Short mmCIF file of C-alpha atoms and ligand atoms in Angstrom, two decimals:
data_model
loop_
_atom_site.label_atom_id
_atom_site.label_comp_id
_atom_site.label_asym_id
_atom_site.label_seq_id
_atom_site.Cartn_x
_atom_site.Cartn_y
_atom_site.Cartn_z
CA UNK A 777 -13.95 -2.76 -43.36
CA UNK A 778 -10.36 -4.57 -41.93
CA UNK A 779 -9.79 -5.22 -39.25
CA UNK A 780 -6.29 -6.54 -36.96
CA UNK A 781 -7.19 -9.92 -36.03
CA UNK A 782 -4.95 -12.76 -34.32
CA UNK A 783 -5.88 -16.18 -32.82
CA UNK A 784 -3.23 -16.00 -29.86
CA UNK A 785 -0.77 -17.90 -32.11
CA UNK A 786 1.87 -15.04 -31.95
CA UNK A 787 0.40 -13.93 -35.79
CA UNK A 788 -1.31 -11.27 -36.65
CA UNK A 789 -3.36 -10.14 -39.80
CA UNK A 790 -5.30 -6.98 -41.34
CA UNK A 791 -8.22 -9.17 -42.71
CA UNK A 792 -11.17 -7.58 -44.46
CA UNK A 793 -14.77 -7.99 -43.12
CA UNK A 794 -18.05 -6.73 -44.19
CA UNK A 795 -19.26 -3.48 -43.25
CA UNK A 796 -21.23 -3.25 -39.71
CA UNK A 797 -24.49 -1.40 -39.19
CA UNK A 798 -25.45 0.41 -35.91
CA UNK A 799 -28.77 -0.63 -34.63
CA UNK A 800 -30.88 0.87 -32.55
CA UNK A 801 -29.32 2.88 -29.67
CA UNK A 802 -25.81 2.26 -31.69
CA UNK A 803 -23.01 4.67 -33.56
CA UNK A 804 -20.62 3.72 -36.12
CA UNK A 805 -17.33 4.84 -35.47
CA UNK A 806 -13.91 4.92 -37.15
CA UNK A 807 -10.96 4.58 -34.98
CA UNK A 808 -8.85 7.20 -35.80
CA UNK A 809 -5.89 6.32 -32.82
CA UNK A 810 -5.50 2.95 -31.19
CA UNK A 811 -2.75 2.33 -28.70
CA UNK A 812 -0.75 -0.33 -28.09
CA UNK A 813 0.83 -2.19 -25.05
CA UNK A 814 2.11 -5.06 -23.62
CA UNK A 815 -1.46 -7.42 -22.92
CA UNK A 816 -2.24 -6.73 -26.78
CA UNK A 817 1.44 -8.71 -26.96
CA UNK A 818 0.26 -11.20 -24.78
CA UNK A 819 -2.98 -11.50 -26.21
CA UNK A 820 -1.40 -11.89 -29.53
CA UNK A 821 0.98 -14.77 -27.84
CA UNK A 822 -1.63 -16.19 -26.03
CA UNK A 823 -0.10 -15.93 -22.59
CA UNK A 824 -2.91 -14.04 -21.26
CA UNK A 825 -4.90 -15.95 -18.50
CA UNK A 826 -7.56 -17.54 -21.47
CA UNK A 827 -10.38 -16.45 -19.41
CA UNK A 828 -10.85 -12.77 -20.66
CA UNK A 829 -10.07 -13.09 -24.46
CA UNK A 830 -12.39 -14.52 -27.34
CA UNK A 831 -10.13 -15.82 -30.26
CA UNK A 832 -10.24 -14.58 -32.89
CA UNK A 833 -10.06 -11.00 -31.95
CA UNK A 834 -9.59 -7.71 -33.12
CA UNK A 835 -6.96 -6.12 -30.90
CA UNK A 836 -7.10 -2.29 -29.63
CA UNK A 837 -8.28 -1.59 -26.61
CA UNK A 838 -6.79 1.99 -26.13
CA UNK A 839 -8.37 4.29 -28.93
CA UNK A 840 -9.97 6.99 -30.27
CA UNK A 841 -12.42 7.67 -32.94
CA UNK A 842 -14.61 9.60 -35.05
CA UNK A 843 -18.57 9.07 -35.65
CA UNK A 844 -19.37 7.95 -38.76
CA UNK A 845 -22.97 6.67 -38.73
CA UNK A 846 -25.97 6.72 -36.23
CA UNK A 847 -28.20 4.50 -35.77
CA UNK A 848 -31.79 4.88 -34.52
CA UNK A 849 -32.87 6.22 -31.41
CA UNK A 850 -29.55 7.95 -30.93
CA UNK A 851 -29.73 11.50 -29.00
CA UNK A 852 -26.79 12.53 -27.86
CA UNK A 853 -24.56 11.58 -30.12
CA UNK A 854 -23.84 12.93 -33.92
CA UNK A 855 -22.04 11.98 -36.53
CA UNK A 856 -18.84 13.92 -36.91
CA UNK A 857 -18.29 13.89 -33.01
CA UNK A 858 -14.60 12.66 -31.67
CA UNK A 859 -15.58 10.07 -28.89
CA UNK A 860 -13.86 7.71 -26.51
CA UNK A 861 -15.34 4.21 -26.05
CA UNK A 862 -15.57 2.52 -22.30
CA UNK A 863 -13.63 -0.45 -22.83
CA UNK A 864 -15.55 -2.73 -20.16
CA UNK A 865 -19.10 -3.07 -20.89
CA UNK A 866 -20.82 -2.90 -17.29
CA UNK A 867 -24.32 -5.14 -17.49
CA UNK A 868 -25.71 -2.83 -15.06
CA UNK A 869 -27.66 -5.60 -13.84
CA UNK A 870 -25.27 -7.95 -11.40
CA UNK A 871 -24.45 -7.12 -7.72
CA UNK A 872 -21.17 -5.39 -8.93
CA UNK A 873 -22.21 -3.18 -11.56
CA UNK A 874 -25.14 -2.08 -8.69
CA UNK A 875 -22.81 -1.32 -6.51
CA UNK A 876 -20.72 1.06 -8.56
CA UNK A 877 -17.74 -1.66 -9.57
CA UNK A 878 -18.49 -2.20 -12.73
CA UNK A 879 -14.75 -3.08 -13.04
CA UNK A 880 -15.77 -6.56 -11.67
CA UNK A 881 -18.62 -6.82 -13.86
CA UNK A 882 -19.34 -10.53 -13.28
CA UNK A 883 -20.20 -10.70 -17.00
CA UNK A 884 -16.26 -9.54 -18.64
CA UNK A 885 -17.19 -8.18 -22.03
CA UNK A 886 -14.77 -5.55 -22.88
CA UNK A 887 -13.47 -4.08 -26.42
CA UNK A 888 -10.60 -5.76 -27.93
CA UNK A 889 -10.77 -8.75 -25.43
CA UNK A 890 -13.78 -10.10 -25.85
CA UNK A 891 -15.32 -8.32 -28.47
CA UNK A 892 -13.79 -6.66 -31.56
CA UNK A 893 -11.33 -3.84 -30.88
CA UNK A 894 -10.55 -0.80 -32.52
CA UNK A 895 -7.47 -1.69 -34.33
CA UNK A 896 -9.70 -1.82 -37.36
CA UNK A 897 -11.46 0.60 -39.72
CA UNK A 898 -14.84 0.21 -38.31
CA UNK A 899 -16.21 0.01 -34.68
CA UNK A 900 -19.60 0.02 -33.29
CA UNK A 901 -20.69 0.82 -29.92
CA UNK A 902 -23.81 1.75 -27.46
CA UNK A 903 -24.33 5.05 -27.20
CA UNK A 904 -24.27 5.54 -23.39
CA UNK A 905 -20.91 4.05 -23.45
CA UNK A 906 -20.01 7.12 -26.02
CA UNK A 907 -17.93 10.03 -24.32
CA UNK A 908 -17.77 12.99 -26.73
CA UNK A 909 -14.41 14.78 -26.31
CA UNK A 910 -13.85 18.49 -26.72
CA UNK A 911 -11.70 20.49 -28.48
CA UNK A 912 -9.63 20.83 -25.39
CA UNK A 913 -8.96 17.21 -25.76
CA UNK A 914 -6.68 15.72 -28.52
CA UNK A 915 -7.21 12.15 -30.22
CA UNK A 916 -3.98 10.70 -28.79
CA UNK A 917 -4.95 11.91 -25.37
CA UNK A 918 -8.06 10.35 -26.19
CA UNK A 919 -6.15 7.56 -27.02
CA UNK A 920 -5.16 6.94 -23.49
CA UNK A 921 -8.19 7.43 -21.34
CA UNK A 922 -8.14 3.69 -21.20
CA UNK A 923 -4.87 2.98 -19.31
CA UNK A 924 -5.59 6.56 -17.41
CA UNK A 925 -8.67 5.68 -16.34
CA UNK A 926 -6.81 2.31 -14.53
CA UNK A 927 -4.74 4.34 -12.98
CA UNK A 928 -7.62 7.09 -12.03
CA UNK A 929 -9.73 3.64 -10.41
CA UNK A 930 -6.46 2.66 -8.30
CA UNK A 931 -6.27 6.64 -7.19
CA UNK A 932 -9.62 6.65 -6.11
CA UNK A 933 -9.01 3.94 -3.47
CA UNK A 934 -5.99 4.71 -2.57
CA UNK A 935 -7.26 8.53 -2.23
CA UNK A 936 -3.86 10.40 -1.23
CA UNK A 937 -4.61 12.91 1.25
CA UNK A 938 -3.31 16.58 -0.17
CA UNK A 939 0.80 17.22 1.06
CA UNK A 940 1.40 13.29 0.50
CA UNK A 941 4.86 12.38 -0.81
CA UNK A 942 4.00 10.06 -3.41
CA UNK A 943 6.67 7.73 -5.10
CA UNK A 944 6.11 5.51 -8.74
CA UNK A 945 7.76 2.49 -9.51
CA UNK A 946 8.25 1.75 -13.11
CA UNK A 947 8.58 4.65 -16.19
CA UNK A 948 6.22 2.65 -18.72
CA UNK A 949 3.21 4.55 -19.54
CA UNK A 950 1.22 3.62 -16.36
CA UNK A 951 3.72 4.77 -14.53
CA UNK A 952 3.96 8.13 -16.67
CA UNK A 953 0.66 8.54 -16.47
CA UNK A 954 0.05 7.86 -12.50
CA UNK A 955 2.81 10.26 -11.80
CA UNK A 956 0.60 12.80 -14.36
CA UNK A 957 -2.76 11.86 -12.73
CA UNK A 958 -1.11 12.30 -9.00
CA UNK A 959 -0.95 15.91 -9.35
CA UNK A 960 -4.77 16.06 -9.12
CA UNK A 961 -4.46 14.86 -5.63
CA UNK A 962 -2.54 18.02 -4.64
CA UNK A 963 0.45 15.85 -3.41
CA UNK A 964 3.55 17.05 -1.82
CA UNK A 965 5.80 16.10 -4.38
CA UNK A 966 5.90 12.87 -6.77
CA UNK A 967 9.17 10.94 -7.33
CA UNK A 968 9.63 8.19 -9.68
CA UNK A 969 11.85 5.08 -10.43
CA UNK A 970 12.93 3.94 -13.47
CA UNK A 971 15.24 1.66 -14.99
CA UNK A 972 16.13 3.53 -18.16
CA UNK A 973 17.81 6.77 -17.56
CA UNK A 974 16.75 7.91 -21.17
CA UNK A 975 13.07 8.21 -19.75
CA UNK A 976 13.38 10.89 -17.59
CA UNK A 977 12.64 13.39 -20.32
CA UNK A 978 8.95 12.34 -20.55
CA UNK A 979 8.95 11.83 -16.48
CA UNK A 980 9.45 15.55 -16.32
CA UNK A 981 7.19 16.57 -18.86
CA UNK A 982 4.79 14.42 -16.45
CA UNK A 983 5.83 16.36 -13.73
CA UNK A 984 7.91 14.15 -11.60
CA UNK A 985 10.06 15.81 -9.14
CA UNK A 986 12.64 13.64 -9.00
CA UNK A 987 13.81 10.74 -11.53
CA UNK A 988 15.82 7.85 -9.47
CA UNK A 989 17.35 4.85 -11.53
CA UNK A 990 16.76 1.59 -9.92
CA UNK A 991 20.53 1.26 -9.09
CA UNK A 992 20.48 4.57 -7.23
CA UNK A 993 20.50 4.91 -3.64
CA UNK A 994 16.94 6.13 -1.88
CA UNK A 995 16.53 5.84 1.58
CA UNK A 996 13.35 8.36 1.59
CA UNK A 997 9.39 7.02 2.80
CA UNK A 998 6.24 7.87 1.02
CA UNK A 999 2.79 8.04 1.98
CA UNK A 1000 1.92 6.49 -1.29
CA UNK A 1001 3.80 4.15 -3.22
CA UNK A 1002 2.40 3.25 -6.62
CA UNK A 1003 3.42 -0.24 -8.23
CA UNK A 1004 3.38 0.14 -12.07
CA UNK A 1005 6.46 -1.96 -12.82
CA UNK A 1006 4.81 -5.09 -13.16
CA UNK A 1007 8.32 -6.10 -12.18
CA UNK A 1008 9.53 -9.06 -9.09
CA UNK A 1009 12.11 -5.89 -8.55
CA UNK A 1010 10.03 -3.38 -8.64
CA UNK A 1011 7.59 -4.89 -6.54
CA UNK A 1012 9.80 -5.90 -3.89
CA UNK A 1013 11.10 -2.46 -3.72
CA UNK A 1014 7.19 -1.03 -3.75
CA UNK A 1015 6.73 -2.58 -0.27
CA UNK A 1016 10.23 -1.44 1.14
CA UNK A 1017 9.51 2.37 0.30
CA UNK A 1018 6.44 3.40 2.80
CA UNK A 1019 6.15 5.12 5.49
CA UNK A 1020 4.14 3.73 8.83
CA UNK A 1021 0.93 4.48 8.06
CA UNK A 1022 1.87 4.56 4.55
CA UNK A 1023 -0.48 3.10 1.23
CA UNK A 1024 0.98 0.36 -1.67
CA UNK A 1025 -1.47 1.13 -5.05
CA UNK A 1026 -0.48 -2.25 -7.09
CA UNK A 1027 -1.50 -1.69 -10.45
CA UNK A 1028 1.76 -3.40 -12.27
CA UNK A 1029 1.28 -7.61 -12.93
CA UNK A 1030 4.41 -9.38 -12.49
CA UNK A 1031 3.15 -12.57 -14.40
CA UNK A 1032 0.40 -15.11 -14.25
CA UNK A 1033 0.80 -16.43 -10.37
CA UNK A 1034 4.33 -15.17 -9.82
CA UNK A 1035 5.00 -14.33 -6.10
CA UNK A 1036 7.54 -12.37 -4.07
CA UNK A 1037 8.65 -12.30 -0.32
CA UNK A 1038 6.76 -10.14 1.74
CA UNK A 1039 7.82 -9.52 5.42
CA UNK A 1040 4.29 -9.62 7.36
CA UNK A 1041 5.89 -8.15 10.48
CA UNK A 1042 7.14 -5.00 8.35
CA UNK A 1043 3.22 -4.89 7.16
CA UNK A 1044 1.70 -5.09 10.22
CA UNK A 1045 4.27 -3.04 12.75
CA UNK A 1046 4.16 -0.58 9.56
CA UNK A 1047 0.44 -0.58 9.64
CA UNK A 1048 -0.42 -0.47 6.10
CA UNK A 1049 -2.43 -0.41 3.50
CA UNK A 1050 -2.50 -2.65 0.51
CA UNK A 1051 -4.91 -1.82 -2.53
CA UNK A 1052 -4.77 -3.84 -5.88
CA UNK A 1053 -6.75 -2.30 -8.40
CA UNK A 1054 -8.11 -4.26 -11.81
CA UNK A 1055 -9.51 -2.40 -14.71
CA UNK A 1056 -11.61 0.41 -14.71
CA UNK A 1057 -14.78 1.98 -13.04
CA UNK A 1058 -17.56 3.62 -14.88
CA UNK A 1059 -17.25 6.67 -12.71
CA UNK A 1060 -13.33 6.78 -13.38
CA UNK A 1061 -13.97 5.78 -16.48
CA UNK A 1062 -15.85 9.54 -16.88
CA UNK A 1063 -13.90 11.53 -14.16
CA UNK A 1064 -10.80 10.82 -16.36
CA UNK A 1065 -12.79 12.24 -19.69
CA UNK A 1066 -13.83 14.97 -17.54
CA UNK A 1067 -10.44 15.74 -16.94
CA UNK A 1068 -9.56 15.84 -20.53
CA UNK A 1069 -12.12 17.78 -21.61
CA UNK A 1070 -11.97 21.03 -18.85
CA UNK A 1071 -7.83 20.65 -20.48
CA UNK A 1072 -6.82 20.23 -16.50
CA UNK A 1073 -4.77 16.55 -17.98
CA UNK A 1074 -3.47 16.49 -21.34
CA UNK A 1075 -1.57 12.85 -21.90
CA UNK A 1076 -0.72 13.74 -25.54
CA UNK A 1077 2.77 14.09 -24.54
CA UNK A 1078 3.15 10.20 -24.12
CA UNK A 1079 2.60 9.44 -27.64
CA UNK A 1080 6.25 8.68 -29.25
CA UNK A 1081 5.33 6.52 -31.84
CA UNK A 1082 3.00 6.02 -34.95
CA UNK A 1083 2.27 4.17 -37.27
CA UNK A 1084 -0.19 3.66 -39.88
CA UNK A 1085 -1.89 1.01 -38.91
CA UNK A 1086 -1.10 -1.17 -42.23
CA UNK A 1087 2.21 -0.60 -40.73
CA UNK A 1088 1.16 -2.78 -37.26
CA UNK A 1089 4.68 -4.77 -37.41
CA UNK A 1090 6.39 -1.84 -37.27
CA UNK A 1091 4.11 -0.95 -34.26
CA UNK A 1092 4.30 -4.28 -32.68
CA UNK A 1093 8.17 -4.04 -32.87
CA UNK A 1094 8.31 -0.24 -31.77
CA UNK A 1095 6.45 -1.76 -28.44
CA UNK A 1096 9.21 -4.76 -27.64
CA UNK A 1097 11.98 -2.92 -28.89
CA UNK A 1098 12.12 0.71 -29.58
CA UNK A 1099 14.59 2.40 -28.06
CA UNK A 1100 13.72 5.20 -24.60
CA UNK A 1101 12.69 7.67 -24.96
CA UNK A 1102 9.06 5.71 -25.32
CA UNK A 1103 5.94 6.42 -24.60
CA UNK A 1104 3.21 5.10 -26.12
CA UNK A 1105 2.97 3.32 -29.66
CA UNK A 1106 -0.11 4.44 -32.03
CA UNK A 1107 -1.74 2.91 -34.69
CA UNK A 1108 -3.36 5.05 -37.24
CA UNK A 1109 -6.28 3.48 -39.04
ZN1 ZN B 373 -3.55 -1.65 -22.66
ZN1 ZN B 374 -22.44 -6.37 -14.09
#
């Protein structure tokens, strides 16, 4: 097998490895579409906070596959099935996991941060962290259950009541796909802002309402304002933008342990709510696989880019400097 491997030196390189065999309770898998985004870029740089990566890794966290082999034991899985992979690996066993947040699994083990991702030919995995997709469900959209399902965990708790007016701040793909995912929340209507005018295109195939530049002039509230920036701007502009009564979803990082000026007295006269939201539940994890399989959410639309994945500079440089309109950036393995 190869496999995309860097050390967090800012290199990358398709190095070959011996074949893996799925034991007991395991499937092969070959990737067959592997996203990438910005922390793969940081992971490659090494500016990721050092605590959630094992070097050397296989990158691809965002992917798609096919089943190649089976090991023994394994029911409800067969080879030939397209599958999605949960990323985190829940221990099922720690006070977190038990109480349904397996996004704060106090053991992190997730694929392509800890353990080998899926930018590689090979792949092997548990089966009860196997979802089988159906034919209503592409590979690329399989390809983006991972960053859906973040934004499906940060809906959850935020839980927009139906007639909201829901706004999103930033047109990268989490933005794209929050304002996509919104609709199952029956909102009112769901604006967005961007910075590059050349996005709107794939905000209105996501359904967005209205497309505001950052420079533009917006003096409407929301109920829900969703953070996907990850930018000091954007952020700032996040907490300006709600309503009394109103709910911030953060899901955008601005960089490890920047801050920005809050006014308390706006938060607290404006009685709001704040929700942060890391990673991905279990039960998001499936709700957003559910979704692609009944065909109500189809993300295939996002993908703008491919590459073969022997092509991964081309990839890499598609991601820093491709220009809009961009989604998201496949490898092909
Ligand atoms: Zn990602
Ligand atoms: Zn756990």
């Amino acid at each position: 097998m190869y496999a995309l491997k860097t050390h967090g030196d800012g290199k990358l390189e398709l190095v070959e490895e011996l074949d893996p065999t799925p034991d007991t309770g395991e499937v092969l898998i070959r990737p067959v579409a592997v996203g990438i985004c910005a922390t793969d870029l940081e992971i490659v740089h090494g500016t990721i906070d050092p605590a959630y990566v094992n070097y050397p890794i296989t990158i691809g966290h965002e992917w798609s596959g096919v089943v190649t082999q089976c090991g023994a034991d394994v029911t409800r899985i067969s080879v030939g099935d397209r599958v999605v992979v949960q990323g985190i690996i829940p221990c099922e066993k720690c006070r977190e996991c038990l109480g349904g947040h397996t996004n704060r699994c106090e053991i992190y083990d997730e694929y392509g941060f800890t353990r080998s991702g899926a930018a590689s030919s090979a792949v092997i995995a548990r089966e009860h962290l196997v979802h089988v997709l159906t034919s209503q469900a592409s590979n690329e959209s399989g390809a983006l259950v991972e960053p859906a399902a973040v934004v499906t965990t940060g809906l959850m708790k935020a839980n927009p009541l139906a007639g909201a007016k829901i706004l999103v701040i930033g047109d990268g793909t989490i933005g794209l796909i929050a304002a996509k995912l919104a609709r199952i929340w029956s909102p009112s209507k769901v604006d967005l802002i961007g910075i590059r005018s050349e996005q709107e295109s794939l905000a209105k195939h996501a359904g967005v309402d209205n497309f505001f530049l950052a420079s533009d002039e917006l003096n409407e509230k929301y109920d829900l304002v969703i953070e996907a920036s990850g930018s000091k701007s954007g952020a700032t502009v996040s907490f300006q933008k709600l309503i009394r009564g109103g709910t911030l979803l953060i899901l955008g990082l601005i960089g490890h342990q920047e801050t920005i000026p809050v006014a308390i007295d706006d938060l607290v006269n404006g009685d709001h709510s704040i929700y942060a939201s890391f990673g991905y539940t279990s039960l998001a994890w499936a709700r957003t696989v559910a979704l692609l399989n009944s065909g109500e959410l189809d993300l295939t639309f996002l993908v703008t880019h491919r590459f073969p994945l022997s092509n991964w500079q081309q990839g890499i440089d598609a991601v820093l400097n491709a220009p809009a309109p961009r989604g998201k950036v496949l490898l092909l393995p």
